[in-house]
Amino acid sequence: MDRKIIFAALSTLLLSACNSTPKSGVTKYESAGNLESPKPAGCVAVVELSNTQNPVDIFTGLNACLINNNYSKAAELYFAGMSYGFFDTKRVSDKTAHQAISVLRMNLFGARSQEDMDKLQTALTKLSSDNTAICQSLTNLGAPAYKPTYMIQHGMGAFTGQSTKDGLVENFDAVAAWKDALSTIAKCV
């Protein structure tokens, strides 16, 4: 008998706690500048980009290309955005902020159809099988020339304080990082 009373009391408390929580059960905190796109690109070739556009800007253009079924330009923009994102992970000191690129990719590709993703993959494979043109375009574009606020503000440091004065790695070697980004992402040598 005592067990039934205890079980009934616990059940009532549990139901009451469940009913008092917010409907989503999750509170989302976001800092200003997180995954921000200050200079969104259109569906353009890499040669039409500026090195002051961040990966969010570039992926905005990639999305426009996917909407317009322009998979060859989408593939170019993918390599550009990923190269810039890779570079930024090298220069942003807060490692928790580095997930910005994964989140950006999930946000963009999560809603795409399998057919769209297959067509993009075909274009990426074609572009990387002879990467001379994309490597030349990325080399001409040059290393990023913006402050990676979109990534800095994505990490825990945006809430707890940055580990460095400006959120960037001290004594950062931009030349080596850009070379590494090109060889890692587009396989440029």
PDB file of C-alpha atoms in Angstrom, residues 93-168:
ATOM      1  CA  SER A  93      41.798  30.389 -30.894  1.00  0.00           C
ATOM      2  CA  ASP A  94      38.532  29.023 -29.416  1.00  0.00           C
ATOM      3  CA  LYS A  95      38.345  25.398 -30.552  1.00  0.00           C
ATOM      4  CA  THR A  96      34.621  25.237 -29.718  1.00  0.00           C
ATOM      5  CA  ALA A  97      34.067  27.871 -32.419  1.00  0.00           C
ATOM      6  CA  HIS A  98      35.515  25.611 -35.106  1.00  0.00           C
ATOM      7  CA  GLN A  99      32.188  23.757 -35.370  1.00  0.00           C
ATOM      8  CA  ALA A 100      30.825  26.805 -37.195  1.00  0.00           C
ATOM      9  CA  ILE A 101      31.699  25.241 -40.541  1.00  0.00           C
ATOM     10  CA  SER A 102      29.982  21.936 -39.700  1.00  0.00           C
ATOM     11  CA  VAL A 103      26.881  23.808 -38.546  1.00  0.00           C
ATOM     12  CA  LEU A 104      26.953  25.935 -41.690  1.00  0.00           C
ATOM     13  CA  ARG A 105      27.084  22.786 -43.828  1.00  0.00           C
ATOM     14  CA  MET A 106      24.287  21.129 -41.853  1.00  0.00           C
ATOM     15  CA  ASN A 107      22.099  24.226 -42.164  1.00  0.00           C
ATOM     16  CA  LEU A 108      22.628  24.372 -45.922  1.00  0.00           C
ATOM     17  CA  PHE A 109      22.580  20.726 -46.890  1.00  0.00           C
ATOM     18  CA  GLY A 110      20.152  19.381 -44.285  1.00  0.00           C
ATOM     19  CA  ALA A 111      17.103  20.539 -46.233  1.00  0.00           C
ATOM     20  CA  ARG A 112      18.386  19.539 -49.686  1.00  0.00           C
ATOM     21  CA  SER A 113      17.030  16.528 -51.536  1.00  0.00           C
ATOM     22  CA  GLN A 114      19.165  13.466 -52.131  1.00  0.00           C
ATOM     23  CA  GLU A 115      18.995  14.227 -55.853  1.00  0.00           C
ATOM     24  CA  ASP A 116      20.461  17.722 -55.263  1.00  0.00           C
ATOM     25  CA  MET A 117      23.216  16.286 -53.094  1.00  0.00           C
ATOM     26  CA  ASP A 118      24.048  13.633 -55.696  1.00  0.00           C
ATOM     27  CA  LYS A 119      24.279  16.271 -58.440  1.00  0.00           C
ATOM     28  CA  LEU A 120      26.492  18.456 -56.258  1.00  0.00           C
ATOM     29  CA  GLN A 121      28.722  15.473 -55.460  1.00  0.00           C
ATOM     30  CA  THR A 122      29.056  14.720 -59.179  1.00  0.00           C
ATOM     31  CA  ALA A 123      30.091  18.338 -59.829  1.00  0.00           C
ATOM     32  CA  LEU A 124      32.562  18.262 -56.922  1.00  0.00           C
ATOM     33  CA  THR A 125      34.102  15.032 -58.209  1.00  0.00           C
ATOM     34  CA  LYS A 126      34.390  16.455 -61.726  1.00  0.00           C
ATOM     35  CA  LEU A 127      35.985  19.678 -60.483  1.00  0.00           C
ATOM     36  CA  SER A 128      38.451  17.869 -58.218  1.00  0.00           C
ATOM     37  CA  SER A 129      39.438  15.290 -60.860  1.00  0.00           C
ATOM     38  CA  ASP A 130      41.153  18.125 -62.717  1.00  0.00           C
ATOM     39  CA  ASN A 131      41.647  20.745 -60.020  1.00  0.00           C
ATOM     40  CA  THR A 132      43.913  23.050 -62.057  1.00  0.00           C
ATOM     41  CA  ALA A 133      41.180  25.651 -62.658  1.00  0.00           C
ATOM     42  CA  ILE A 134      39.810  25.698 -59.102  1.00  0.00           C
ATOM     43  CA  CYS A 135      43.308  25.826 -57.622  1.00  0.00           C
ATOM     44  CA  GLN A 136      44.197  28.769 -59.856  1.00  0.00           C
ATOM     45  CA  SER A 137      40.954  30.564 -58.944  1.00  0.00           C
ATOM     46  CA  LEU A 138      41.522  30.024 -55.208  1.00  0.00           C
ATOM     47  CA  THR A 139      45.154  31.116 -55.475  1.00  0.00           C
ATOM     48  CA  ASN A 140      44.083  34.283 -57.294  1.00  0.00           C
ATOM     49  CA  LEU A 141      41.347  34.927 -54.718  1.00  0.00           C
ATOM     50  CA  GLY A 142      43.935  34.729 -51.970  1.00  0.00           C
ATOM     51  CA  ALA A 143      43.737  34.122 -48.256  1.00  0.00           C
ATOM     52  CA  PRO A 144      40.820  35.568 -46.296  1.00  0.00           C
ATOM     53  CA  ALA A 145      41.100  39.286 -45.473  1.00  0.00           C
ATOM     54  CA  TYR A 146      38.262  39.606 -42.963  1.00  0.00           C
ATOM     55  CA  LYS A 147      37.994  39.103 -39.223  1.00  0.00           C
ATOM     56  CA  PRO A 148      36.272  35.720 -38.736  1.00  0.00           C
ATOM     57  CA  THR A 149      33.559  37.108 -36.457  1.00  0.00           C
ATOM     58  CA  TYR A 150      31.068  34.528 -37.760  1.00  0.00           C
ATOM     59  CA  MET A 151      33.256  31.814 -36.201  1.00  0.00           C
ATOM     60  CA  ILE A 152      34.571  33.646 -33.130  1.00  0.00           C
ATOM     61  CA  GLN A 153      30.999  34.395 -32.047  1.00  0.00           C
ATOM     62  CA  HIS A 154      29.957  30.770 -32.613  1.00  0.00           C
ATOM     63  CA  GLY A 155      32.129  29.376 -29.825  1.00  0.00           C
ATOM     64  CA  MET A 156      31.807  29.274 -26.060  1.00  0.00           C
ATOM     65  CA  GLY A 157      34.331  32.106 -25.806  1.00  0.00           C
ATOM     66  CA  ALA A 158      31.588  34.454 -27.015  1.00  0.00           C
ATOM     67  CA  PHE A 159      29.832  33.789 -23.695  1.00  0.00           C
ATOM     68  CA  THR A 160      32.722  33.078 -21.323  1.00  0.00           C
ATOM     69  CA  GLY A 161      35.350  35.449 -22.693  1.00  0.00           C
ATOM     70  CA  GLN A 162      37.941  34.867 -25.389  1.00  0.00           C
ATOM     71  CA  SER A 163      41.228  33.191 -24.551  1.00  0.00           C
ATOM     72  CA  THR A 164      43.062  35.905 -26.498  1.00  0.00           C
ATOM     73  CA  LYS A 165      42.404  39.632 -26.811  1.00  0.00           C
ATOM     74  CA  ASP A 166      40.690  39.401 -30.197  1.00  0.00           C
ATOM     75  CA  GLY A 167      39.794  35.690 -30.356  1.00  0.00           C
ATOM     76  CA  LEU A 168      42.600  34.947 -32.807  1.00  0.00           C
TER      77      LEU A 168
END
